[in-house]
CSV table of C-alpha atoms in Angstrom, one decimal:
chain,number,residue,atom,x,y,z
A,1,UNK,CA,9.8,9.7,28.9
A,2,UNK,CA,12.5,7.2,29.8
A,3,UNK,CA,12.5,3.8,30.2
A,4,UNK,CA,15.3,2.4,32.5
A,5,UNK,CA,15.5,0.6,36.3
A,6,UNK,CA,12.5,2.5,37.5
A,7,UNK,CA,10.6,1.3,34.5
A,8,UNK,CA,8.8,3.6,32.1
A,9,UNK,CA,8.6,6.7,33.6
A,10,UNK,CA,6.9,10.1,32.2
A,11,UNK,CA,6.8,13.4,33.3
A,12,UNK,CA,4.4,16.3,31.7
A,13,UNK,CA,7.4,18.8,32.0
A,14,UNK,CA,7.6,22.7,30.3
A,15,UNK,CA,11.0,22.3,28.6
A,16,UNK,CA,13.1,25.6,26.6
A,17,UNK,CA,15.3,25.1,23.8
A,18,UNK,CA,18.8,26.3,23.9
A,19,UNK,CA,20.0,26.2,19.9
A,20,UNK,CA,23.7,26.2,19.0
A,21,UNK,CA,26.1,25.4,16.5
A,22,UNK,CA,27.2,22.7,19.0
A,23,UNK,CA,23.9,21.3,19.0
A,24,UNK,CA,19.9,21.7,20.0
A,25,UNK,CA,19.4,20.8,24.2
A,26,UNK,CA,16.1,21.2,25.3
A,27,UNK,CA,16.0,22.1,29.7
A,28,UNK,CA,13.9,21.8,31.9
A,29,UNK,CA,13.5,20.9,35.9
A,30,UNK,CA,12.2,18.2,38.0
A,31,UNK,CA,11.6,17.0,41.9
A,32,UNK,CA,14.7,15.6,43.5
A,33,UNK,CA,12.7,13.1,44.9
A,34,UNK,CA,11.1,11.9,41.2
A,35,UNK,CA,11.8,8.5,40.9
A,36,UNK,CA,12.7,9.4,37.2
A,37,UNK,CA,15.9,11.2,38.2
A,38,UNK,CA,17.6,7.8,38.8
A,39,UNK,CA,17.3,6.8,35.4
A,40,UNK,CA,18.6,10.1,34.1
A,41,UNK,CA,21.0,10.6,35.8
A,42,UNK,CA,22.0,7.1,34.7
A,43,UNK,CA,22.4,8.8,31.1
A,44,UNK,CA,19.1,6.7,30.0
A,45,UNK,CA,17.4,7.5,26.4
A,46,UNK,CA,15.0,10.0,26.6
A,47,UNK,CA,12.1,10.9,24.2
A,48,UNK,CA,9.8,13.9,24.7
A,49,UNK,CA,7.1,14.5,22.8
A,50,UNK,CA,5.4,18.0,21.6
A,51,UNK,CA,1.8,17.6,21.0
A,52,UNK,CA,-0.1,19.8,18.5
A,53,UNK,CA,-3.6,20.2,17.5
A,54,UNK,CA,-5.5,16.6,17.2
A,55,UNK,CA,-9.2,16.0,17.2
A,56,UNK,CA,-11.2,13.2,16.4
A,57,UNK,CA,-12.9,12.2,13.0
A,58,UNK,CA,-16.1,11.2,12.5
A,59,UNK,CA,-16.8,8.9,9.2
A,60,UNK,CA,-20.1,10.5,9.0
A,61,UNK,CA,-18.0,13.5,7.9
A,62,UNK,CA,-16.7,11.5,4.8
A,63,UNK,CA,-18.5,11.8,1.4
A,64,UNK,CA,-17.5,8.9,0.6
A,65,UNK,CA,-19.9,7.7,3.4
A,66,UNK,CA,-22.8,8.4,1.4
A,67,UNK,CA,-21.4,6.6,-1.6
A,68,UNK,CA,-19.9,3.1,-0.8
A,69,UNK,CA,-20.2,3.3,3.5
A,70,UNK,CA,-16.4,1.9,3.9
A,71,UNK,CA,-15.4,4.1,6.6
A,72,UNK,CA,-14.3,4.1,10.4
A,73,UNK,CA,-13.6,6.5,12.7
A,74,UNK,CA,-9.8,8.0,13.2
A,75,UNK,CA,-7.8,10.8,14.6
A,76,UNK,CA,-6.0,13.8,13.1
A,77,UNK,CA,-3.1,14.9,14.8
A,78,UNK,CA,0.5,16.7,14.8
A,79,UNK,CA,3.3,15.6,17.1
A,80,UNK,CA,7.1,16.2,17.0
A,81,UNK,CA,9.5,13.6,18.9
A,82,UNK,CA,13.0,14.5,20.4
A,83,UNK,CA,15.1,11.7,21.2
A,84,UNK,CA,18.2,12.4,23.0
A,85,UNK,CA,20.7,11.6,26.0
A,86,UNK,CA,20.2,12.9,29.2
A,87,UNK,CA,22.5,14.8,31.5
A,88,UNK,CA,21.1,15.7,35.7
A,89,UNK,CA,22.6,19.2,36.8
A,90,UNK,CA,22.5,20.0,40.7
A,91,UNK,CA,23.9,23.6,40.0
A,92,UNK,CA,22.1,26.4,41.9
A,93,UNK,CA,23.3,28.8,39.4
A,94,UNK,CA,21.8,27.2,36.4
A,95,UNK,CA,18.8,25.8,38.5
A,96,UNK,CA,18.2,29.9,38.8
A,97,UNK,CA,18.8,30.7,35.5
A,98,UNK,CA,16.5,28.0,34.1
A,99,UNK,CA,13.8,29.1,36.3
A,100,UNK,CA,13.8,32.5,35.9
A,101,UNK,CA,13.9,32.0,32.1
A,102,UNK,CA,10.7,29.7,32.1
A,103,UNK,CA,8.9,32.3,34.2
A,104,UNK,CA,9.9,35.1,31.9
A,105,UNK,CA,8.6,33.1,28.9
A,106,UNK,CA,5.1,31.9,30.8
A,107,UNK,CA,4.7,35.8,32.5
A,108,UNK,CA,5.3,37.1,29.7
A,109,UNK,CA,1.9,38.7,28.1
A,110,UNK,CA,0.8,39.0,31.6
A,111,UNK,CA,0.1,42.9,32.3
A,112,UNK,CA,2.1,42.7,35.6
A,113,UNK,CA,4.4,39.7,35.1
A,114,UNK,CA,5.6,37.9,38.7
A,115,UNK,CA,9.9,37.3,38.4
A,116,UNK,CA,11.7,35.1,40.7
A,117,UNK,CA,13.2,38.1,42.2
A,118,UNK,CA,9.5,38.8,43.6
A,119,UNK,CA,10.3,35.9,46.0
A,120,UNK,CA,12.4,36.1,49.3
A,121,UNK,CA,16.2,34.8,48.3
A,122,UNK,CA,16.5,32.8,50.8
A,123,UNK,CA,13.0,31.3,50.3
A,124,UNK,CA,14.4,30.4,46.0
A,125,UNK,CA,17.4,29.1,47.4
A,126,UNK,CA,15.0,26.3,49.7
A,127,UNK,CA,13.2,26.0,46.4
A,128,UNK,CA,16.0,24.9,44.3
A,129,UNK,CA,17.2,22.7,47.2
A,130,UNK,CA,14.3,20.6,45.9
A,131,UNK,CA,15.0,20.5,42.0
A,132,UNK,CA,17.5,19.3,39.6
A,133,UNK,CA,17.9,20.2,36.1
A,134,UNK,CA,17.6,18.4,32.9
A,135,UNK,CA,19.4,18.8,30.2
A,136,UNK,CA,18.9,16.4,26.9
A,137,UNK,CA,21.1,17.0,24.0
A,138,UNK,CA,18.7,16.7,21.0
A,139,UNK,CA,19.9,13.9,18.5
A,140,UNK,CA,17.3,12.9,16.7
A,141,UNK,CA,14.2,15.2,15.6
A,142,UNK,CA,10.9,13.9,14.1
A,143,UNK,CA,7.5,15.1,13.1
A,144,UNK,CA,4.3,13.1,12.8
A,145,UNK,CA,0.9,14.1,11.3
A,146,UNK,CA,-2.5,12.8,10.0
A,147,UNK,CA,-4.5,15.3,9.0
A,148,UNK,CA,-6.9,13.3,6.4
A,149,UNK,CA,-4.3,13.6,3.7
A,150,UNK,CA,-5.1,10.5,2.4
A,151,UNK,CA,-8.6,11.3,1.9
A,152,UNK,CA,-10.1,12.5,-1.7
A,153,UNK,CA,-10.3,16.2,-1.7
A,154,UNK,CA,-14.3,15.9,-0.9
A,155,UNK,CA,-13.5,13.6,2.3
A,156,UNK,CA,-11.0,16.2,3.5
A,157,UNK,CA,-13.9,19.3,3.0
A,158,UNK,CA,-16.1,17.2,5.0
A,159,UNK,CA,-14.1,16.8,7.9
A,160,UNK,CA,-12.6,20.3,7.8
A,161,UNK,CA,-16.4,21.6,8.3
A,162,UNK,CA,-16.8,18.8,10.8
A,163,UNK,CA,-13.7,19.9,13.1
A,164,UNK,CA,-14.6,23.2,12.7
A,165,UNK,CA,-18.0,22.6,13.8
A,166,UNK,CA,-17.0,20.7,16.8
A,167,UNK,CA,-14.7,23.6,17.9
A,168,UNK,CA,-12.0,22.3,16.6
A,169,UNK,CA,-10.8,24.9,14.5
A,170,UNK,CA,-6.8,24.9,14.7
A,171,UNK,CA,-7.0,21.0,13.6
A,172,UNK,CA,-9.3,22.0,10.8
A,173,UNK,CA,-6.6,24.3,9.6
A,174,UNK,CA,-4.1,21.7,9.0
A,175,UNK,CA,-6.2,20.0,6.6
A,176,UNK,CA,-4.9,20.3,3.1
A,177,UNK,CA,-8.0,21.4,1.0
A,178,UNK,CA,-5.9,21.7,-2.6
């Protein structure tokens, strides 16, 4: 997400994480024609954010329904925000390179896993024609989460067997029960 000339723009992009002692940058890819390129490569702000497991909560889940009634509905979840500054990269050579290491990570536990060098050469090299890269230089990292921990112990049993009921098993999880 950026918020610049075009407005606020966001993408649903897969991003990888390059980690060094100069500094986490998180990469990724986008249209050329995506209006959100403008801003970016302006140097605007970005924030991206990594959703984990979230489920609604019923009150009917509470015990402390049954006793006094004063309860509304919420939501659990677990998210992590990166903010950071933005940099565009038109360079086939690390267009290729950040392709071919998103496919490898995605084909991964894929019995017969496809590679970029399954396509034609000159057929990538059109691709990338269409693509820039994205690269934002990580400088401020923060995790959020409300799992119920401000429930009594009682409330927090009830809406881990409520989740889990529901399917929602991975968000029960994250409820501490101790």
């Amino acid at each position: 997400m950026t918020a610049g000339n075009c407005g606020i723009v966001a993408n649903v992009v897969p991003f990888s994480l390059a980690v060094s002692a100069q500094g986490d940058v998180l990469r990724a890819h986008l249209a050329r024609a995506n209006e959100q390129v403008a801003d970016l490569r302006g140097g605007a702000a970005a924030l991206v954010l990594f959703r984990g497991p979230h489920a609604y909560v019923s009150p009917s889940w509470y015990a402390s329904k049954r006793v006094h009634g004063k309860v509304v509905p919420t939501w659990n979840y677990v998210v992590v925000q990166a903010r950071g500054t933005t940099r565009v990269i038109d360079d086939p050579a690390w267009l290729l390179e950040q392709i071919a290491a998103l496919t490898t990570a995605a084909e991964s536990d894929r019995p017969e896993p496809w590679t970029v060098a399954d396509a034609p050469d000159d057929f990538v090299r059109a691709q990338l024609e269409g693509i820039v890269g994205v690269e934002i230089a990580v400088d401020r990292l923060e995790g959020k989460w409300k799992v119920s921990q401000n429930r009594s112990r009682e409330d927090r049993v009830g809406v881990a067997d409520g989740l889990r009921a529901a399917g929602h098993h991975e968000a029960a999880g994250l409820i501490p029960l101790d």
